Amino acid sequence: MSIRIAIVGYGNLGRGVESAIRQNPDMELCAVFSRRDPAAVALKTPGVPVVSTKELPDWKEKIDVLILCGGSATDLPVQTPLYAGDFNIVNSFDTHAKIPEHFASVDKAAKEGGRVAVISAGWDPGLFSLIRMISSACLPEGKNYTFWGRGVSQGHSDAIRRIKGVLDARQYTVPVEAAVEKVRNGEQPDFRARDMHTRECYVVAEEGADLARIEKEIREMPNYFADYNTSVHFISMEELKERHAGLPHGGFVIRSGKTGLAEENNELIEFRLQLDSNPEFTSSVLIACARAAARMAKEGQTGAKTLFDIPPAYLSPLSGEELRAHLL
Amino acid sequence: MSIRIAIVGYGNLGRGVESAIRQNPDMELCAVFSRRDPAAVALKTPGVPVVSTKELPDWKEKIDVLILCGGSATDLPVQTPLYAGDFNIVNSFDTHAKIPEHFASVDKAAKEGGRVAVISAGWDPGLFSLIRMISSACLPEGKNYTFWGRGVSQGHSDAIRRIKGVLDARQYTVPVEAAVEKVRNGEQPDFRARDMHTRECYVVAEEGADLARIEKEIREMPNYFADYNTSVHFISMEELKERHAGLPHGGFVIRSGKTGLAEENNELIEFRLQLDSNPEFTSSVLIACARAAARMAKEGQTGAKTLFDIPPAYLSPLSGEELRAHLL
């Protein structure tokens, strides 16, 4: 019997989950839940109902795993503990500083309801976290470096869009090549934020807007841009749509460590992602975690989990025998 | 209380485990077992006894995890099922084709004795396997590529040493850069063996040996060299010792996959290792797996396990809270 998946929230991520399900024959999409008027939501998959989130309680027995595709700022902190008592859940909660608090509230709800909730799945947090963790365990004397990009940061793009006079914007995070090379050479430098990444902004301004003021507001924005070398390029709406329509992303995690009695040997672990579509790849990871959630729930496990807690084989549709024969 | 580790076999790998233990404060080395005369084995760690393997049965209650550091050809297939009934075990069994059979025999012994045995740990099999498995689960439509090197293959070096007239040899496995580039560009080519790797041999011959014959025997050796573009360089013993003394290795696993409703987006996952010391890095992975074995045994789990079965957090000395706060 296939794993019955439902999606909550039909944005970029929800659409990514919808398309990822088609690549996984052991899964079926049984419903999409939305806060919008269901009649106004057109799915790409024929025959799947769009349902108001208000009706979720009626679906308790019809869904194996609910994939929450809302945002980390306001949706997931509310939805996840709310639904984790009634459903097995996967989310991509990515506000790193608030993960411990989120884990605690979801863990409580999931344990009370006897369900499994996999939080902070995706690639960062997610696969990047897994690599940071495993490589730290395998090379205890060393340092981790995480570089993001080249790719579109949706949070930074949104921040620019909120500036007066801006119609639209796209922000690319770009790793500083010289910093990457230092780390790959086995040095273990200490970096400031601006040493590791630059920020490139492509901005469409309203006609007659004060471009100098917009550029200044971007460059001086605390947390987002003030600590980085930032370039601002004003372009037309046509150019934005033509040349910056995609959501590519990626980056790499490097652990640089030392082994040997005198720590005389350098050992380098590098994990790199190069993604044409950030939301589609993230969705594909969520789907693999949904499989693991279903399996852990079947075994009687309960509570909040992260990729650190999941035996990797649980992510795969293949049996232990198949995995050992073909991938070990 | 620290995890009590014992080493069986004091070659390159055993010495690597000895030095890795010093980087892991939650572990202690309690004995090294050897088939050689214990009096002839000088450890780098003062106060640790060297004991004949014959005495292993007396140590049943004194060891938490036994790390088997012998070879995959003859040592591990015998030792692992032999000891897995009495001890929790970690090995680096790396004969890929025989893993299913090895798993079955070790699993039986470990289950009968109520012990945990982690087999095929290291980097390939090991971390590379883990990446192949996880990335296949996250990108079901795609292809895996594994490139090894540039690095010393000990199996291939040994094969050259067995040729008449050869005093010593070092074989480097080298990835073909053009093949790597194709894969990184998102193409999914089918390769023959010679398209992916070349083999460089540095050979010290006996004085007066027939160099042309030696070179021909290397180039035509089935499985090892016949399917590759192989270069043979005759050098002096001094040069070998000066310039080829280390055991560097590494390589990379790439999964090239597609996402999207029309599979229109390329997604690339790459995991790369660059190791000054192959045996020391392998040992460091074995140590992390020993920690996991001790923990699984404490929970009452039994039988053979691979990295596919281990919740990643079990590899780390940090608590779940610490891991989530600092590495997620």
XYZ file of C-alpha atoms in Angstrom:
656
model
C 0.000 0.000 0.000
C 1.395 3.368 -0.915
C 2.129 6.144 1.572
C -0.695 8.692 1.592
C 0.753 12.207 1.518
C -1.083 15.494 1.984
C 0.336 18.962 1.412
C -0.488 22.007 3.527
C 0.211 25.227 1.616
C 0.442 25.383 -2.162
C 3.324 27.779 -2.870
C 6.685 27.003 -4.489
C 7.436 24.305 -1.946
C 3.978 22.721 -2.092
C 4.170 22.557 -5.884
C 7.632 21.017 -5.542
C 6.248 18.292 -3.277
C 3.447 17.648 -5.759
C 5.937 17.075 -8.558
C 8.380 15.063 -6.392
C 5.610 12.607 -5.467
C 5.408 11.588 -9.138
C 9.019 10.367 -8.973
C 8.244 8.123 -6.000
C 5.955 5.224 -6.940
C 5.479 4.214 -3.284
C 3.668 7.513 -2.568
C 0.367 9.066 -3.516
C -0.893 12.605 -3.117
C -4.299 12.390 -1.450
C -5.126 16.078 -0.790
C -3.794 19.621 -0.792
C -4.892 21.869 2.080
C -4.969 25.614 1.599
C -6.143 28.677 3.468
C -7.238 30.144 0.150
C -10.635 29.428 -1.386
C -10.174 25.835 -2.651
C -12.030 26.732 -5.859
C -9.264 29.234 -6.650
C -6.411 26.699 -6.356
C -5.610 24.747 -9.532
C -3.387 21.697 -8.983
C -1.168 20.097 -11.603
C -2.401 16.647 -10.575
C -5.861 15.681 -11.801
C -8.294 14.109 -9.341
C -6.697 15.360 -6.133
C -9.018 17.445 -3.934
C -8.105 20.915 -2.657
C -9.515 21.282 0.839
C -9.735 24.109 3.355
C -7.286 23.704 6.256
C -10.322 24.022 8.541
C -11.358 20.524 7.488
C -8.044 18.910 8.458
C -9.469 17.242 11.612
C -11.786 15.124 9.390
C -8.770 13.704 7.539
C -7.017 12.197 10.566
C -7.384 8.605 9.398
C -6.941 9.269 5.688
C -3.396 10.627 5.674
C -0.116 8.910 6.557
C 2.080 12.008 6.453
C 1.242 15.694 6.267
C 3.933 17.836 4.636
C 3.796 21.417 5.883
C 4.918 23.768 3.113
C 4.403 27.136 4.801
C 7.021 29.668 5.846
C 9.207 29.531 8.936
C 8.435 33.070 10.079
C 4.744 32.720 10.888
C 3.188 29.518 9.426
C 5.281 26.627 10.729
C 5.687 27.743 14.377
C 1.873 27.736 14.686
C 0.855 24.911 12.324
C 3.417 22.312 13.331
C 2.566 21.901 17.030
C -1.104 22.374 16.133
C -1.196 19.418 13.718
C 1.550 17.215 15.218
C -0.842 15.607 17.696
C -3.142 14.275 14.975
C -0.790 13.659 12.051
C 2.695 12.441 11.259
C 4.395 15.536 9.966
C 7.361 16.784 7.963
C 8.402 20.428 7.811
C 11.355 22.519 6.635
C 11.532 24.923 9.593
C 14.730 26.863 8.897
C 15.087 29.608 11.514
C 18.296 28.102 12.928
C 18.279 30.079 16.181
C 14.762 28.949 17.060
C 15.127 25.242 16.275
C 15.569 24.088 19.912
C 12.369 25.877 20.962
C 10.478 24.608 17.893
C 11.711 21.057 18.508
C 10.474 21.182 22.109
C 6.962 22.380 21.288
C 6.526 19.933 18.400
C 8.012 17.050 20.399
C 5.467 17.586 23.177
C 2.487 17.655 20.787
C 3.695 14.643 18.783
C 4.378 12.554 21.874
C 0.965 13.374 23.347
C -0.720 12.353 20.103
C 1.513 9.330 19.493
C 2.816 10.704 16.187
C 6.172 11.335 14.494
C 7.191 14.836 13.383
C 10.341 15.337 11.291
C 11.340 18.991 11.540
C 13.934 21.131 9.755
C 14.234 18.850 6.734
C 15.570 20.126 3.429
C 19.159 21.034 2.612
C 20.073 23.707 5.173
C 18.903 22.794 7.704
C 18.844 19.233 6.418
C 21.501 17.562 4.284
C 24.064 20.265 5.107
C 23.389 19.726 8.822
C 23.834 15.989 8.398
C 27.208 16.492 6.729
C 28.324 19.004 9.384
C 27.349 16.506 12.080
C 28.803 13.337 10.545
C 32.030 14.988 9.451
C 32.492 16.547 12.899
C 32.092 13.087 14.427
C 34.592 11.567 11.976
C 37.156 14.390 12.270
C 36.913 15.673 15.860
C 39.922 17.995 15.448
C 38.765 20.412 12.792
C 36.530 23.227 11.683
C 33.310 23.462 9.681
C 32.700 25.998 6.940
C 29.370 26.520 5.190
C 29.241 28.532 1.974
C 25.927 29.286 0.277
C 25.405 30.111 -3.386
C 25.645 31.108 -5.985
C 21.893 31.311 -5.538
C 18.779 33.325 -4.904
C 18.062 34.113 -1.261
C 14.325 34.579 -0.991
C 14.562 36.221 2.423
C 17.007 38.842 1.170
C 14.985 39.421 -2.005
C 11.888 40.006 0.136
C 13.787 42.462 2.334
C 14.662 44.575 -0.717
C 11.071 44.453 -1.974
C 9.890 46.068 1.269
C 11.934 49.242 0.534
C 9.873 52.219 -0.669
C 10.121 52.666 -4.431
C 11.075 49.046 -5.194
C 8.768 47.067 -7.486
C 10.649 43.784 -7.484
C 14.099 42.416 -6.664
C 16.302 39.356 -6.751
C 19.273 38.866 -4.413
C 22.072 36.403 -5.166
C 24.339 35.129 -2.406
C 27.805 34.441 -3.818
C 30.690 32.658 -2.054
C 34.037 34.493 -2.080
C 36.285 32.290 -4.208
C 39.477 33.244 -2.348
C 37.940 32.160 0.963
C 36.837 28.839 -0.507
C 40.339 28.210 -1.842
C 41.924 28.890 1.549
C 39.660 26.331 3.193
C 40.206 23.765 0.430
C 43.958 24.178 0.904
C 43.650 22.917 4.471
C 44.063 26.284 6.174
C 41.543 26.812 8.967
C 40.993 30.578 8.853
C 38.591 32.619 10.970
C 36.302 34.608 8.708
C 34.053 37.599 9.171
C 30.715 37.433 7.313
C 31.990 39.657 4.467
C 35.033 37.425 3.930
C 32.871 34.442 2.958
C 29.984 35.846 0.910
C 29.119 38.802 -1.288
C 25.573 39.890 -2.097
C 24.410 40.874 -5.598
C 21.088 42.691 -5.844
C 19.035 43.146 -9.021
C 16.377 45.775 -8.385
C 13.410 47.066 -10.382
C 12.543 50.589 -9.150
C 9.390 52.631 -9.676
C 9.699 55.275 -12.342
C 11.196 58.416 -10.858
C 12.255 56.720 -7.616
C 15.375 57.993 -5.837
C 17.845 55.285 -6.839
C 20.647 56.621 -4.651
C 18.411 56.400 -1.590
C 17.282 52.850 -2.431
C 20.864 51.707 -2.943
C 21.892 53.280 0.376
C 18.970 51.660 2.220
C 19.942 48.258 0.835
C 23.654 48.577 1.622
C 23.023 49.768 5.169
C 20.259 47.326 6.093
C 21.382 45.648 9.342
C 21.791 41.815 9.421
C 20.804 41.471 5.777
C 23.406 43.604 3.962
C 25.428 45.892 6.251
C 27.970 43.182 7.096
C 28.618 42.217 3.460
C 30.118 43.630 0.294
C 26.922 44.336 -1.580
C 26.430 45.369 -5.202
C 23.176 46.927 -6.405
C 22.115 46.813 -10.076
C 18.968 48.575 -11.270
C 17.316 46.724 -14.130
C 14.004 46.768 -15.999
C 11.081 44.507 -15.148
C 11.567 42.779 -18.514
C 15.170 41.938 -17.720
C 14.228 40.654 -14.273
C 11.608 38.359 -15.758
C 13.846 37.178 -18.565
C 17.128 36.641 -16.764
C 16.210 36.150 -13.105
C 13.048 34.037 -13.200
C 14.519 30.845 -11.701
C 15.270 29.944 -8.099
C 18.698 28.314 -8.397
C 20.743 27.767 -5.262
C 23.334 25.542 -3.685
C 26.548 25.838 -1.779
C 28.948 23.658 0.101
C 29.899 22.431 3.525
C 33.578 21.796 4.158
C 35.131 20.170 7.204
C 38.852 20.669 7.413
C 40.424 18.367 9.974
C 43.683 16.872 11.121
C 44.694 13.306 11.983
C 47.853 11.554 13.142
C 49.762 11.373 16.403
C 51.166 14.853 15.791
C 48.086 15.969 13.815
C 50.412 16.119 10.832
C 47.883 15.091 8.178
C 45.129 17.232 6.662
C 41.832 15.589 5.807
C 39.147 17.445 3.908
C 35.453 16.576 3.553
C 33.379 18.610 1.114
C 29.684 18.330 0.271
C 28.347 20.439 -2.555
C 24.888 21.110 -3.979
C 24.233 22.784 -7.320
C 20.503 23.215 -7.726
C 18.530 24.545 -10.683
C 15.476 24.679 -8.418
C 15.882 25.249 -4.705
C 12.202 24.544 -3.845
C 12.027 21.371 -5.961
C 15.162 19.922 -4.405
C 14.008 20.856 -0.907
C 10.691 19.124 -1.657
C 12.495 15.989 -2.774
C 14.248 15.821 0.594
C 10.913 16.368 2.389
C 9.443 13.416 0.494
C 12.294 11.113 1.539
C 11.759 12.260 5.141
C 8.023 11.575 4.819
C 8.874 7.977 3.953
C 11.045 7.772 7.071
C 8.308 9.359 9.211
C 5.758 6.798 8.028
C 8.165 3.973 8.802
C 9.112 5.261 12.257
C 5.431 5.787 13.095
C 4.650 2.225 12.012
C 7.340 0.998 14.418
C 5.630 2.854 17.252
C 8.116 5.690 17.572
C 6.740 9.079 18.596
C 7.928 12.674 19.019
C 9.982 15.190 17.080
C 12.889 13.939 14.963
C 15.507 15.514 12.734
C 17.717 13.966 10.074
C 20.193 13.274 12.918
C 17.754 10.738 14.379
C 16.701 8.880 11.233
C 18.510 5.678 10.231
C 19.429 6.654 6.639
C 17.954 3.464 5.152
C 14.509 4.698 6.239
C 14.734 7.458 3.615
C 14.887 4.930 0.798
C 12.171 2.763 -0.763
C 14.718 -0.042 -1.206
C 15.107 -2.924 1.247
C 18.204 -3.392 3.401
C 19.309 -6.251 1.121
C 18.955 -4.116 -2.002
C 20.798 -1.183 -0.436
C 23.686 -3.371 0.710
C 23.959 -5.141 -2.632
C 23.859 -2.049 -4.836
C 24.841 1.075 -2.904
C 27.195 -0.004 -0.108
C 32.554 6.034 31.860
C 34.570 5.937 28.666
C 34.082 3.409 25.882
C 36.688 0.657 26.123
C 38.156 -0.032 22.670
C 40.465 -2.869 21.654
C 42.259 -3.201 18.324
C 42.823 -6.480 16.509
C 45.761 -6.206 14.075
C 48.433 -3.533 14.341
C 49.140 -2.484 10.743
C 48.460 0.900 9.131
C 44.797 0.785 10.093
C 45.412 -0.386 13.667
C 47.933 2.408 14.193
C 45.395 4.843 12.752
C 42.789 3.709 15.287
C 45.351 4.105 18.073
C 45.981 7.715 17.103
C 42.282 8.504 16.449
C 41.358 7.381 19.957
C 43.462 10.242 21.333
C 41.171 12.722 19.593
C 38.090 11.230 21.261
C 38.037 11.865 25.029
C 35.066 9.533 25.531
C 37.186 6.539 24.442
C 40.100 4.617 25.849
C 42.356 2.036 24.244
C 42.451 -0.963 26.570
C 44.426 -3.521 24.516
C 45.900 -4.333 21.115
C 45.598 -7.936 19.938
C 48.114 -9.314 17.494
C 49.040 -12.650 15.939
C 52.675 -11.641 16.190
C 54.743 -12.201 19.334
C 53.396 -9.456 21.645
C 56.946 -8.723 22.815
C 57.803 -7.710 19.234
C 54.977 -5.150 18.915
C 55.781 -1.641 20.165
C 52.752 0.611 20.603
C 52.775 4.405 20.496
C 50.566 4.510 23.604
C 52.308 3.807 26.901
C 50.684 1.422 29.358
C 48.455 -0.424 26.900
C 49.037 -4.197 26.782
C 49.739 -6.094 23.559
C 48.042 -9.460 23.799
C 47.972 -12.585 21.651
C 44.681 -13.024 19.777
C 44.478 -16.476 21.400
C 43.650 -14.775 24.678
C 40.684 -12.835 23.293
C 38.071 -15.074 25.009
C 39.387 -13.911 28.422
C 38.646 -10.288 27.531
C 34.920 -10.691 26.897
C 33.845 -8.510 29.823
C 36.678 -5.984 29.572
C 35.999 -4.559 26.116
C 33.057 -2.523 24.851
C 33.993 -2.582 21.151
C 36.580 -4.576 19.237
C 37.869 -2.874 16.080
C 39.082 -5.395 13.523
C 41.930 -3.885 11.507
C 42.873 -6.843 9.324
C 42.500 -7.207 5.560
C 39.323 -8.013 3.653
C 40.851 -10.828 1.600
C 41.597 -13.343 4.340
C 41.440 -11.806 7.855
C 38.008 -10.226 8.179
C 35.887 -12.995 6.591
C 37.224 -15.376 9.264
C 37.710 -13.091 12.276
C 34.457 -11.159 12.099
C 31.937 -14.014 12.467
C 34.364 -15.699 14.877
C 34.421 -12.771 17.323
C 30.972 -11.260 16.690
C 29.271 -13.610 19.139
C 31.401 -12.445 22.071
C 32.147 -8.813 21.257
C 30.575 -5.735 19.737
C 32.565 -5.258 16.566
C 33.483 -2.735 13.886
C 35.250 -3.657 10.666
C 36.076 -2.096 7.303
C 35.275 -5.088 5.088
C 35.566 -3.648 1.581
C 35.130 -6.463 -0.929
C 31.955 -4.929 -2.384
C 30.764 -8.057 -4.200
C 30.943 -10.181 -1.049
C 29.225 -7.781 1.353
C 25.800 -9.527 1.311
C 27.398 -12.871 2.197
C 29.628 -11.277 4.857
C 26.646 -9.415 6.342
C 24.665 -12.664 6.619
C 27.376 -14.637 8.408
C 28.217 -11.792 10.805
C 24.534 -11.053 11.464
C 23.915 -14.654 12.497
C 26.876 -14.735 14.903
C 26.093 -11.328 16.412
C 22.413 -12.155 16.944
C 23.225 -15.471 18.580
C 25.651 -13.748 20.942
C 23.437 -10.711 21.544
C 26.036 -8.288 20.137
C 26.211 -5.490 17.557
C 28.586 -5.689 14.577
C 29.061 -2.679 12.300
C 30.571 -3.898 9.036
C 31.995 -2.133 5.979
C 32.711 1.129 7.774
C 35.261 3.610 6.437
C 34.882 5.801 3.379
C 34.205 3.365 0.531
C 32.358 1.366 1.622
C 31.263 3.813 4.307
C 30.731 7.532 3.873
C 30.642 7.227 0.072
C 27.970 4.518 0.378
C 25.959 6.735 2.702
C 26.038 9.584 0.194
C 25.121 7.277 -2.714
C 22.188 5.981 -0.679
C 20.860 9.272 0.695
C 21.266 11.129 -2.572
C 19.520 8.329 -4.473
C 16.620 8.581 -2.023
C 16.466 12.380 -2.394
C 16.806 12.381 -6.196
C 15.085 9.208 -7.427
C 15.477 10.177 -11.099
C 19.221 10.289 -11.562
C 22.535 8.508 -11.763
C 25.417 7.947 -9.342
C 29.068 8.347 -10.255
C 31.983 7.427 -8.001
C 35.470 8.662 -8.835
C 38.468 7.612 -6.763
C 41.742 9.482 -6.408
C 44.079 10.944 -6.935
C 45.429 8.442 -4.456
C 47.381 5.308 -3.709
C 45.521 2.047 -4.242
C 47.139 -0.484 -1.931
C 45.523 -3.438 -3.716
C 46.920 -2.361 -7.077
C 50.346 -1.592 -5.581
C 50.415 -5.089 -4.084
C 49.465 -6.629 -7.425
C 52.489 -4.983 -9.072
C 54.788 -6.112 -6.257
C 53.873 -9.715 -6.981
C 55.380 -9.489 -10.493
C 58.789 -11.144 -10.886
C 61.642 -8.634 -10.846
C 59.690 -5.942 -8.933
C 61.146 -4.786 -5.605
C 58.495 -2.238 -4.690
C 55.722 -0.239 -6.340
C 53.146 2.459 -5.822
C 49.985 2.761 -7.918
C 47.978 5.988 -8.117
C 44.367 5.945 -9.256
C 43.557 9.199 -11.063
C 40.092 10.426 -12.127
C 39.796 11.536 -15.776
C 39.133 15.270 -15.540
C 37.045 15.388 -18.740
C 34.713 12.715 -17.374
C 34.295 14.575 -14.092
C 33.461 17.771 -15.950
C 30.785 16.045 -18.024
C 29.077 14.763 -14.898
C 29.340 18.105 -13.112
C 27.722 19.750 -16.134
C 24.598 17.695 -15.551
C 25.128 15.244 -18.416
C 24.468 11.648 -17.394
C 26.938 9.740 -19.573
C 27.567 5.986 -19.597
C 31.245 5.352 -18.998
C 33.561 2.394 -19.506
C 36.148 1.862 -16.749
C 38.915 3.535 -18.796
C 36.792 6.647 -19.357
C 36.655 7.412 -15.621
C 40.104 6.568 -14.248
C 43.709 6.252 -15.350
C 46.348 4.291 -13.436
C 49.876 5.594 -12.796
C 52.456 3.055 -11.639
C 55.816 3.858 -10.035
C 57.930 0.732 -10.021
C 61.312 -0.152 -8.504
C 62.796 -3.076 -10.465
C 65.616 -5.422 -9.547
C 68.924 -4.623 -11.200
C 69.042 -6.195 -14.637
C 65.317 -7.049 -14.686
C 63.517 -7.085 -18.041
C 61.673 -3.771 -17.806
C 59.722 -4.277 -21.023
C 58.332 -7.552 -19.701
C 57.387 -6.019 -16.359
C 55.629 -3.122 -18.066
C 53.744 -5.532 -20.346
C 52.693 -7.726 -17.415
C 51.337 -4.683 -15.579
C 49.464 -3.272 -18.556
C 47.859 -6.599 -19.431
C 46.933 -7.702 -15.919
C 43.199 -8.535 -16.033
C 40.777 -6.644 -13.683
C 43.586 -4.543 -12.240
C 45.032 -2.775 -15.299
C 43.895 -4.228 -18.644
C 40.693 -2.136 -18.719
C 42.481 1.171 -18.003
C 44.924 3.551 -19.602
C 47.975 2.693 -17.540
C 51.338 4.430 -17.388
C 54.414 2.722 -15.941
C 57.395 4.679 -14.593
C 60.538 2.926 -13.386
C 62.184 4.796 -10.522
C 64.896 4.191 -7.927
C 64.185 2.948 -4.418
C 65.404 6.321 -3.075
C 62.892 8.197 -5.194
C 60.086 5.878 -4.138
C 60.892 6.429 -0.479
C 61.289 10.164 -0.850
C 58.381 11.032 -3.096
C 55.877 8.208 -2.643
C 56.025 7.426 1.063
C 52.546 8.659 2.007
C 49.169 7.016 1.558
C 47.044 9.897 0.290
C 43.665 9.144 -1.247
C 40.218 10.545 -1.765
C 37.707 10.915 -4.529
C 34.129 11.968 -5.003
C 30.604 10.698 -5.327
C 28.285 12.643 -7.595
C 24.550 12.166 -8.016
C 23.168 13.914 -11.032
C 19.385 14.076 -10.927
C 16.367 15.806 -12.372
C 13.309 17.378 -10.767
C 10.183 19.158 -11.944
C 6.979 18.103 -13.656
C 8.821 17.782 -16.972
C 12.135 16.879 -15.266
C 13.381 20.185 -16.594
C 15.721 21.031 -13.706
C 19.153 19.555 -13.017
C 20.168 18.989 -9.411
C 23.695 17.929 -8.512
C 24.955 16.454 -5.252
C 28.703 16.039 -4.833
C 30.654 14.630 -1.889
C 34.432 14.873 -1.984
C 37.238 13.591 0.215
C 40.844 14.765 0.010
C 42.915 12.729 2.419
C 46.581 13.037 3.322
C 46.309 9.685 5.073
C 43.822 7.099 3.873
C 44.332 4.714 6.842
C 44.101 7.487 9.448
C 40.874 8.844 7.995
C 39.385 5.364 7.660
C 40.293 4.760 11.314
C 38.554 7.948 12.348
C 35.343 6.708 10.748
C 35.749 3.324 12.461
C 36.011 5.097 15.816
C 32.789 7.033 15.229
C 31.096 3.754 14.299
C 32.469 2.134 17.463
C 30.680 4.819 19.467
C 27.456 3.994 17.635
C 27.960 0.255 18.153
C 28.390 0.753 21.910
C 25.250 2.838 22.043
C 23.125 0.434 19.987
C 24.353 -2.476 22.109
C 23.409 -0.591 25.267
C 19.890 -0.165 23.875
C 19.647 -3.916 23.397
C 20.008 -3.988 19.633
C 21.780 -6.991 18.120
C 23.045 -8.193 14.745
C 25.012 -6.800 11.825
C 24.614 -3.127 10.927
C 26.011 -0.793 8.306
C 26.118 2.998 8.183
C 22.682 2.744 6.498
C 21.194 1.488 9.772
C 22.804 3.876 12.261
C 20.927 7.023 13.340
C 23.664 9.585 12.517
C 23.511 11.190 15.977
C 24.866 7.916 17.413
C 28.213 8.638 15.716
C 28.698 11.798 17.764
C 29.693 12.286 21.410
C 27.347 15.290 21.598
C 23.799 15.113 22.956
C 20.721 15.609 20.786
C 20.259 19.075 22.311
C 23.839 20.078 21.514
C 23.641 18.749 17.970
C 20.385 20.575 17.264
C 21.637 23.825 18.776
C 25.021 23.891 17.028
C 25.030 21.745 13.900
C 21.462 21.640 12.562
